[in-house]
CSV table of C-alpha atoms in Angstrom, one decimal:
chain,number,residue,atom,x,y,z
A,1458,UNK,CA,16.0,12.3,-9.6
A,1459,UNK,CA,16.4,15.3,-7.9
A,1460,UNK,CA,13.2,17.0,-10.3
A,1461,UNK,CA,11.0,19.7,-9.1
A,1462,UNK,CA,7.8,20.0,-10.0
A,1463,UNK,CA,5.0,23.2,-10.2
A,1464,UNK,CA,1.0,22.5,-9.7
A,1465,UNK,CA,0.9,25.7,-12.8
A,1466,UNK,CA,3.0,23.3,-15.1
A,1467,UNK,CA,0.7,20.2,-14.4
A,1468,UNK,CA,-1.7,19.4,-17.4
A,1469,UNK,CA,-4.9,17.1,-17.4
A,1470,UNK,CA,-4.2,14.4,-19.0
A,1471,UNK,CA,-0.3,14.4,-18.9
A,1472,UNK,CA,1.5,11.1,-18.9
A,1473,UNK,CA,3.8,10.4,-15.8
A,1474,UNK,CA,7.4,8.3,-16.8
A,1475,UNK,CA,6.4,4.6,-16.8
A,1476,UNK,CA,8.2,2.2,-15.2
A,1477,UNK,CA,8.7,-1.5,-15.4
A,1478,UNK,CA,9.0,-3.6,-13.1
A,1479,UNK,CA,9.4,-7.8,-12.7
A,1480,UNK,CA,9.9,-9.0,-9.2
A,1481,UNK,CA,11.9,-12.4,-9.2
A,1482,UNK,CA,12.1,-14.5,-6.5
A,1483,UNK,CA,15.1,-13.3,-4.7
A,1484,UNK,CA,13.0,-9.9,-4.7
A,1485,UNK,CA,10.2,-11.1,-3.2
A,1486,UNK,CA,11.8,-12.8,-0.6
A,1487,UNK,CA,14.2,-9.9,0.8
A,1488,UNK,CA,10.7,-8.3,0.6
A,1489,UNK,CA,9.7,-10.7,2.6
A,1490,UNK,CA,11.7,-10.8,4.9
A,1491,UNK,CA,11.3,-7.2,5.6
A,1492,UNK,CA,7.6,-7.4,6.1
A,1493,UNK,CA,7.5,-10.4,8.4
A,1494,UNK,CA,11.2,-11.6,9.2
A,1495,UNK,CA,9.7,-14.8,11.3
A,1496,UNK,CA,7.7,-16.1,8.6
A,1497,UNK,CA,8.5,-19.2,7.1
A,1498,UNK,CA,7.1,-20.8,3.7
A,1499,UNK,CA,4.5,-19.2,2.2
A,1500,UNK,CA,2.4,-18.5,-1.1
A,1501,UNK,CA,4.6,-15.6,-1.3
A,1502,UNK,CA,7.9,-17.5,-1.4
A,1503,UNK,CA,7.4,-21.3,-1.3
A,1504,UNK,CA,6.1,-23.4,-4.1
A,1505,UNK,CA,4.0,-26.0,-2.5
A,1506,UNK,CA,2.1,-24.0,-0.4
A,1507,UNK,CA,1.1,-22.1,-3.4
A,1508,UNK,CA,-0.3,-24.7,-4.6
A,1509,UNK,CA,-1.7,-25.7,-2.0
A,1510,UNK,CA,-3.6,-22.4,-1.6
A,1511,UNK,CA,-4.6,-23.0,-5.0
A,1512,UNK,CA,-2.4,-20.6,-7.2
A,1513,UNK,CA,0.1,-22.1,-9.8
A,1514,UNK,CA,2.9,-20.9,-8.0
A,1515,UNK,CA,4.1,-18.3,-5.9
A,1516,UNK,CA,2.8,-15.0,-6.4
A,1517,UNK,CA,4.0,-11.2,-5.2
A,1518,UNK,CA,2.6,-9.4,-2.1
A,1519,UNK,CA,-0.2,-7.3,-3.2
A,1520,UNK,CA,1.7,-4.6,-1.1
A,1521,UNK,CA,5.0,-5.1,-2.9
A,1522,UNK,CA,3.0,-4.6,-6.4
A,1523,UNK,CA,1.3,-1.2,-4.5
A,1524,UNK,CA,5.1,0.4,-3.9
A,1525,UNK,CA,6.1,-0.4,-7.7
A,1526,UNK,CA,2.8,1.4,-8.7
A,1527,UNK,CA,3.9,4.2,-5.9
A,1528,UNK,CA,7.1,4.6,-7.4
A,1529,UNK,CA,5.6,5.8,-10.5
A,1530,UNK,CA,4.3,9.3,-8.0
A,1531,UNK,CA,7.6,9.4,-5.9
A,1532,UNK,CA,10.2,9.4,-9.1
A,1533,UNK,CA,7.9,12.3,-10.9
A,1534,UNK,CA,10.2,14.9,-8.8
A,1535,UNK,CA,11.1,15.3,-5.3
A,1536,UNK,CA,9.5,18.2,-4.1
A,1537,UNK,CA,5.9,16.4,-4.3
A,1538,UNK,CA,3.5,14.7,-1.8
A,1539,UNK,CA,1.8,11.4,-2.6
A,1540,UNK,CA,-0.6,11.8,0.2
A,1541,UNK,CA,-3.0,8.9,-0.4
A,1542,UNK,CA,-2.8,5.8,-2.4
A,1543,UNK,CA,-5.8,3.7,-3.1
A,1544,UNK,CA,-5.4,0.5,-5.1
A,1545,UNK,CA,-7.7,-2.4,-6.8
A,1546,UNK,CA,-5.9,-6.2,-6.9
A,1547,UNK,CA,-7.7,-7.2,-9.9
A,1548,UNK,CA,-5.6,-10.1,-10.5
A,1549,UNK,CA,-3.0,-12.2,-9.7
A,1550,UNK,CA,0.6,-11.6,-10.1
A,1551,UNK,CA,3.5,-14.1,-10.4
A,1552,UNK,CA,7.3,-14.3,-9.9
A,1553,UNK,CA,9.1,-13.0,-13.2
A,1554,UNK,CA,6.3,-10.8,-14.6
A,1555,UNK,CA,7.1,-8.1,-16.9
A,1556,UNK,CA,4.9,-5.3,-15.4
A,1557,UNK,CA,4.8,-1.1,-16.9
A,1558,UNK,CA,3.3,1.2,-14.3
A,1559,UNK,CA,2.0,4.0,-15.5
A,1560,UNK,CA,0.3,6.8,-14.7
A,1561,UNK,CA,-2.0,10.0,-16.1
A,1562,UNK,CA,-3.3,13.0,-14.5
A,1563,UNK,CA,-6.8,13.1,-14.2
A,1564,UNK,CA,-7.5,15.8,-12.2
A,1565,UNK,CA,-6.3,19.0,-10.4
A,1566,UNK,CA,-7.6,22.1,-8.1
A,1567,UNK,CA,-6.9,23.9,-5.1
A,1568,UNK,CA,-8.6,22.4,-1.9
A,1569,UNK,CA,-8.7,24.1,0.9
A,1570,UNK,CA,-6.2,25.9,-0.5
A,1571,UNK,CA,-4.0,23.2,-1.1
A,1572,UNK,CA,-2.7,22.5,-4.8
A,1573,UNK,CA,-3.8,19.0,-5.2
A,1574,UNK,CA,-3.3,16.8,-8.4
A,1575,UNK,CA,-5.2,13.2,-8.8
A,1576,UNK,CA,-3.3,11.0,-10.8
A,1577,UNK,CA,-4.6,7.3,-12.3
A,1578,UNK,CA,-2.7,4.2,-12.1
A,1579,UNK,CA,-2.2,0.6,-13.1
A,1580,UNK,CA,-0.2,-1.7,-13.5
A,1581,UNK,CA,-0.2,-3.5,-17.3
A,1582,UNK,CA,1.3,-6.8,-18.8
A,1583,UNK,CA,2.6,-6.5,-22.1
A,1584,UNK,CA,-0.6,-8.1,-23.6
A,1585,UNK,CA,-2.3,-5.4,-22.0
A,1586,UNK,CA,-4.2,-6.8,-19.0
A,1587,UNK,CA,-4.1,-4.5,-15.8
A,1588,UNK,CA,-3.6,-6.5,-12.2
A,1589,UNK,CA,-3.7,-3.2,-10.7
A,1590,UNK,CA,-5.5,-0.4,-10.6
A,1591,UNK,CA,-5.3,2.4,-8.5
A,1592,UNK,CA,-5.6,6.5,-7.7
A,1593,UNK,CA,-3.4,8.6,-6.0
A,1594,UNK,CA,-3.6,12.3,-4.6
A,1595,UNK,CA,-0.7,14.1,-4.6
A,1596,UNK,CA,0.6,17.3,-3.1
A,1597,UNK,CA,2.4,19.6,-5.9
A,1598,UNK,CA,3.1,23.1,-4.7
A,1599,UNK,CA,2.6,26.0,-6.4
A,1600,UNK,CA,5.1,28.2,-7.8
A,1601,UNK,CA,4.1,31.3,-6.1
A,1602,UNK,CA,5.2,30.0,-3.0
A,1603,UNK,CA,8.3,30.0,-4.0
B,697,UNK,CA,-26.1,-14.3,-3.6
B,698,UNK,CA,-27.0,-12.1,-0.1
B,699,UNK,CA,-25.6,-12.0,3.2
B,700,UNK,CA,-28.7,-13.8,4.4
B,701,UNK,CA,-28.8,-17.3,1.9
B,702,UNK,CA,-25.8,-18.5,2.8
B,703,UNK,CA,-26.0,-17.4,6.6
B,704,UNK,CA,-22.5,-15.8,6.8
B,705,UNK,CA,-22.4,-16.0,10.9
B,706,UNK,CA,-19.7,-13.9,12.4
B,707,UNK,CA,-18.9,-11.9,15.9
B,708,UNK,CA,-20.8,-8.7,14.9
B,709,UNK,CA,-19.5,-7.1,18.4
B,710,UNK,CA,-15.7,-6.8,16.7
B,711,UNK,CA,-17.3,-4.8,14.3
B,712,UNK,CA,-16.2,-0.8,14.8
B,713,UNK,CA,-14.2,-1.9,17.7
B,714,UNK,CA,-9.9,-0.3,17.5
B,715,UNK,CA,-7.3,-2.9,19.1
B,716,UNK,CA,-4.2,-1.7,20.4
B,717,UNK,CA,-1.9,-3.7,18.0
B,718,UNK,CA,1.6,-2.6,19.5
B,719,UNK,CA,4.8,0.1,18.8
B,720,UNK,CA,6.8,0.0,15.9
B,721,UNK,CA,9.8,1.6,16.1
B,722,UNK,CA,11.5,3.5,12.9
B,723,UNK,CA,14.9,3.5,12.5
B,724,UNK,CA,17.1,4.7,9.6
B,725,UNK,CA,18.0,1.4,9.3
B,726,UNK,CA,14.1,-0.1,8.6
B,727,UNK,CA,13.7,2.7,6.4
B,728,UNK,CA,16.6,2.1,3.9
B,729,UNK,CA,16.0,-1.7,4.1
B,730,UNK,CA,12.2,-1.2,3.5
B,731,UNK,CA,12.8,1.1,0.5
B,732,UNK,CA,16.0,-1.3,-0.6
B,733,UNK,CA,13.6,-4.3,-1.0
B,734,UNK,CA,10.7,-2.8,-2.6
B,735,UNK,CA,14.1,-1.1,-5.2
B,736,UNK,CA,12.5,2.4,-4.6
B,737,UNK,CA,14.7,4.0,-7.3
B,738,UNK,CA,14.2,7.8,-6.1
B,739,UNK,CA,17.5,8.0,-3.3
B,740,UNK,CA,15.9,10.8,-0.9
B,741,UNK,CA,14.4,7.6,0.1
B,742,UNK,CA,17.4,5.4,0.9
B,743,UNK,CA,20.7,7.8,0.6
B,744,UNK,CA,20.8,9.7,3.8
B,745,UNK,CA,23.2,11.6,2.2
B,746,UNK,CA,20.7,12.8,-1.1
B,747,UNK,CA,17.8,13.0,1.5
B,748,UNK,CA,19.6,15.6,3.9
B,749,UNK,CA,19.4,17.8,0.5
B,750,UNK,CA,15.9,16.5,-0.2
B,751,UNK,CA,12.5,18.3,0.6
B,752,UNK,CA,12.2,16.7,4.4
B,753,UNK,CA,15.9,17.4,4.9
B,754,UNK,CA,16.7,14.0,6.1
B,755,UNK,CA,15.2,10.8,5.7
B,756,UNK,CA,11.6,10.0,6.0
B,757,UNK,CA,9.3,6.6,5.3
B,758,UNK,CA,8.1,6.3,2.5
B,759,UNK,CA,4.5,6.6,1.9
B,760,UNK,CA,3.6,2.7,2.0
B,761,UNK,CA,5.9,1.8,4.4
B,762,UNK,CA,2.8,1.2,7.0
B,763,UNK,CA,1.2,-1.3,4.3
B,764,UNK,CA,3.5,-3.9,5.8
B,765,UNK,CA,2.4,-3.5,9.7
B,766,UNK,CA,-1.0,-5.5,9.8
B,767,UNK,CA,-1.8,-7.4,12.8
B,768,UNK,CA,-0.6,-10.9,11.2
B,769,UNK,CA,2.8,-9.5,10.4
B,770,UNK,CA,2.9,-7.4,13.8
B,771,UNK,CA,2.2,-11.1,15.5
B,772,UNK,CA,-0.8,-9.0,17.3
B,773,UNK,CA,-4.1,-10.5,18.6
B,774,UNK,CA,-6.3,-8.2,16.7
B,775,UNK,CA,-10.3,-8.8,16.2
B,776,UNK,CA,-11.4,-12.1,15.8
B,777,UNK,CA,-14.7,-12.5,13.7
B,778,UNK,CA,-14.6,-16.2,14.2
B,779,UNK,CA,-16.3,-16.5,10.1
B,780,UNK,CA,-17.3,-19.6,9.0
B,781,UNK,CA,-17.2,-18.8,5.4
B,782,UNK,CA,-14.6,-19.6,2.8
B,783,UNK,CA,-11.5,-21.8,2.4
B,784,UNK,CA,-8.7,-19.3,1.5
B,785,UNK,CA,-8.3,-15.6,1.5
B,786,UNK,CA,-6.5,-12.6,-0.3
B,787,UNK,CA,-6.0,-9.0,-0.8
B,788,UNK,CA,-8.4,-7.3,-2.7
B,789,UNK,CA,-7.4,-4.0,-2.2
B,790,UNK,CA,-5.7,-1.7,-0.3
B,791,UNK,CA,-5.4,2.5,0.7
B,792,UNK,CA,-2.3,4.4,2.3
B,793,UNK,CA,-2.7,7.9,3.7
B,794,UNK,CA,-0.1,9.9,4.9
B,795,UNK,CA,-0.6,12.8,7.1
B,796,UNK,CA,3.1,13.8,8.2
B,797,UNK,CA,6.4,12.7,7.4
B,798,UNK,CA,8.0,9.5,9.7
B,799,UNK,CA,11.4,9.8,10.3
B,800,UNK,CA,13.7,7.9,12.5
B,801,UNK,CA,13.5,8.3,16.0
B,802,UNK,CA,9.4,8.2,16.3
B,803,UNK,CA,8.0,5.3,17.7
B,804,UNK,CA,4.0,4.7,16.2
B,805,UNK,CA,1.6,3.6,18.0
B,806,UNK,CA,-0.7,1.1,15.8
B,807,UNK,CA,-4.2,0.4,16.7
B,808,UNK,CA,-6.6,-2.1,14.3
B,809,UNK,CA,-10.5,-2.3,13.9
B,810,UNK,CA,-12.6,-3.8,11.6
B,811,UNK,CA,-14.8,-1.3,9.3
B,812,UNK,CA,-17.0,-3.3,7.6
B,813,UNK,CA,-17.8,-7.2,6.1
B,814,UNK,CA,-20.4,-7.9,3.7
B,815,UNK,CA,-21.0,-10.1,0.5
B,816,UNK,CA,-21.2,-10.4,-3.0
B,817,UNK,CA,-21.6,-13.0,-5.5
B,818,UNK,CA,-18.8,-13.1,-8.1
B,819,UNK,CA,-18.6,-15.2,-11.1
B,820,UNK,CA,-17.3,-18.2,-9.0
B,821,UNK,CA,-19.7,-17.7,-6.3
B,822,UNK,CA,-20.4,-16.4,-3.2
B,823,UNK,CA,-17.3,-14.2,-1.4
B,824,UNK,CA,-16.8,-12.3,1.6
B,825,UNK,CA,-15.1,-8.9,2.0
B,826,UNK,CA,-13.2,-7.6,5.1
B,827,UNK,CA,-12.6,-3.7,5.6
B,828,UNK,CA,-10.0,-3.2,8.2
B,829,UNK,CA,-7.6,-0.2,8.6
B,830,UNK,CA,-5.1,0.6,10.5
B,831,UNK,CA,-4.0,3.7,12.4
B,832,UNK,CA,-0.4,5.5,13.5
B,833,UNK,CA,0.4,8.1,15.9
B,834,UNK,CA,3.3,9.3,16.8
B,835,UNK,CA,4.8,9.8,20.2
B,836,UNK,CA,2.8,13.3,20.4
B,837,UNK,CA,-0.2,11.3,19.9
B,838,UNK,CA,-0.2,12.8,16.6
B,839,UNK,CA,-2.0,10.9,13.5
B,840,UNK,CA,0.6,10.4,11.2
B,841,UNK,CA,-0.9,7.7,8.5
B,842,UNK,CA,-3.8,5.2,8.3
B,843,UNK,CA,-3.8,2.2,6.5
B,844,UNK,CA,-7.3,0.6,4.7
B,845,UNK,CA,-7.2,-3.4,3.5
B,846,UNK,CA,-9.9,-5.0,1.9
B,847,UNK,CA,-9.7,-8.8,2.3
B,848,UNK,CA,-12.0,-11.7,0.5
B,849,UNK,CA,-12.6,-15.1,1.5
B,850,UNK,CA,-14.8,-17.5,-0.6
């Protein structure tokens, strides 16, 4: 950590580090428990009602799987904004899932003024499949103001 | 499939309409554990000590730390479109925008209102989508992030 970026030394097209992440159950529980401390069993955590909402078997908070596809913005250096985040659940995702988020920059200008960048993202299984999709716009400022 | 074949019937009049859902109060506490349990790897976000030399000079939320306050977890009453469609739910998708740094020591204000519902017809039939979002302000009345969820029954 500890990086610092320039909007002048961002490229279309430029790959962001990747990052893998597999949430296991003792993850998604303190998760959990941080979102909604009074909850009890749920398709997030417990088995049966999993099943019983009709998933084969407990499966990770969409908004968890949004941070790990976050983390991929906030570990490209400090000095950056990720202003908005906008993501697509495209499927579902299960306890013990190898996942690689990744991201590429697919756009950037001044707006206003402000030195934006737009950056895709998703979230991919090893065979490739993406359960996640998302966008993100990011703050980078400019090394003239500096 | 349209709306209209399968007469989706719901309270239009919550439609449009914001809900005071209630305070949250951030504290550096809620901040680490929040960024601990989602294994944010970037410290500025969980080492007070690395985020006093950070950009924002001390801690501040991260940017989907307001994901997690919708009215179910906040244990609000929100708006209630009383639908008679579907059997289960789930997320379908989801937007966070930040417009100033939280730190600890504010206390948000979170109001709720339903945007939009309308259907479509996916490959295992007819499905319902839910726009809500979900808005903070700080103690100066400020608006400091918003929150968009897209929900389907079917």
């Amino acid at each position: 950590m500890g990086k610092t970026l320039f909007f002048e030394d961002v490229n279309l097209g430029d790959a962001l580090p990747s990052l893998v992440r597999q949430a296991s159950n003792d993850t998604v529980k303190a998760f959990v428990k941080v979102w909604t401390p009074d909850r009890g069993g749920s398709r997030f955590t417990d088995e049966g009602q999993a099943k019983r909402d009709g998933f084969p078997g407990p499966i990770v908070p969409g908004i968890l799987s949004m941070s790990y596809l976050s983390q991929v913005v906030l570990t490209w250096a400090d000095n950056i904004e990720l202003e908005k985040l906008d993501v697509i659940y495209r499927g579902l995702i299960l306890h013990g899932e190898r996942l690689t988020c990744r991201g590429v920059v697919t756009d950037k200008g001044l707006d206003g003024g402000r030195p934006l960048v737009h950056v895709d993202l998703f979230m991919e299984r090893d065979g490739g499949e993406r359960p996640l999709t998302g966008s993100a716009r990011v703050l980078v400022p400019q090394r003239l103001a500096h | 499939m349209a709306e209209e074949e399968f007469k989706l019937e719901y309270d239009r009049s919550v439609v449009g309409v914001e809900y005071e859902l209630g305070t949250v109060t951030i504290t550096q506490e809620l901040l680490v554990s929040y960024a601990q349990s989602v294994g944010e790897p970037n410290p500025i976000y969980w080492d007070p000590e690395a985020a006093r030399r950070g950009p924002h000079g001390g801690l501040v939320a991260l940017p989907t730390l307001c994901s997690i306050y919708s009215f179910n977890a906040m244990n609000a009453t929100g708006p209630d479109l009383k639908m008679n469609f579907g059997t289960t739910g789930m997320d379908a998708g989801a937007a966070v925008e930040t417009f100033l740094p939280i730190r600890p020591g504010d206390v948000l204000r979170v109001t709720t209102k339903v945007k939009d519902v309308y259907a479509k017809t996916g490959r295992s039939g007819p499905m319902v989508f839910t726009i809500n979002e979900e808005t903070f302000y700080d103690q100066q009345g400020r608006k400091v992030a918003a929150v968009t969820r897209s929900g389907v029954r079917r």
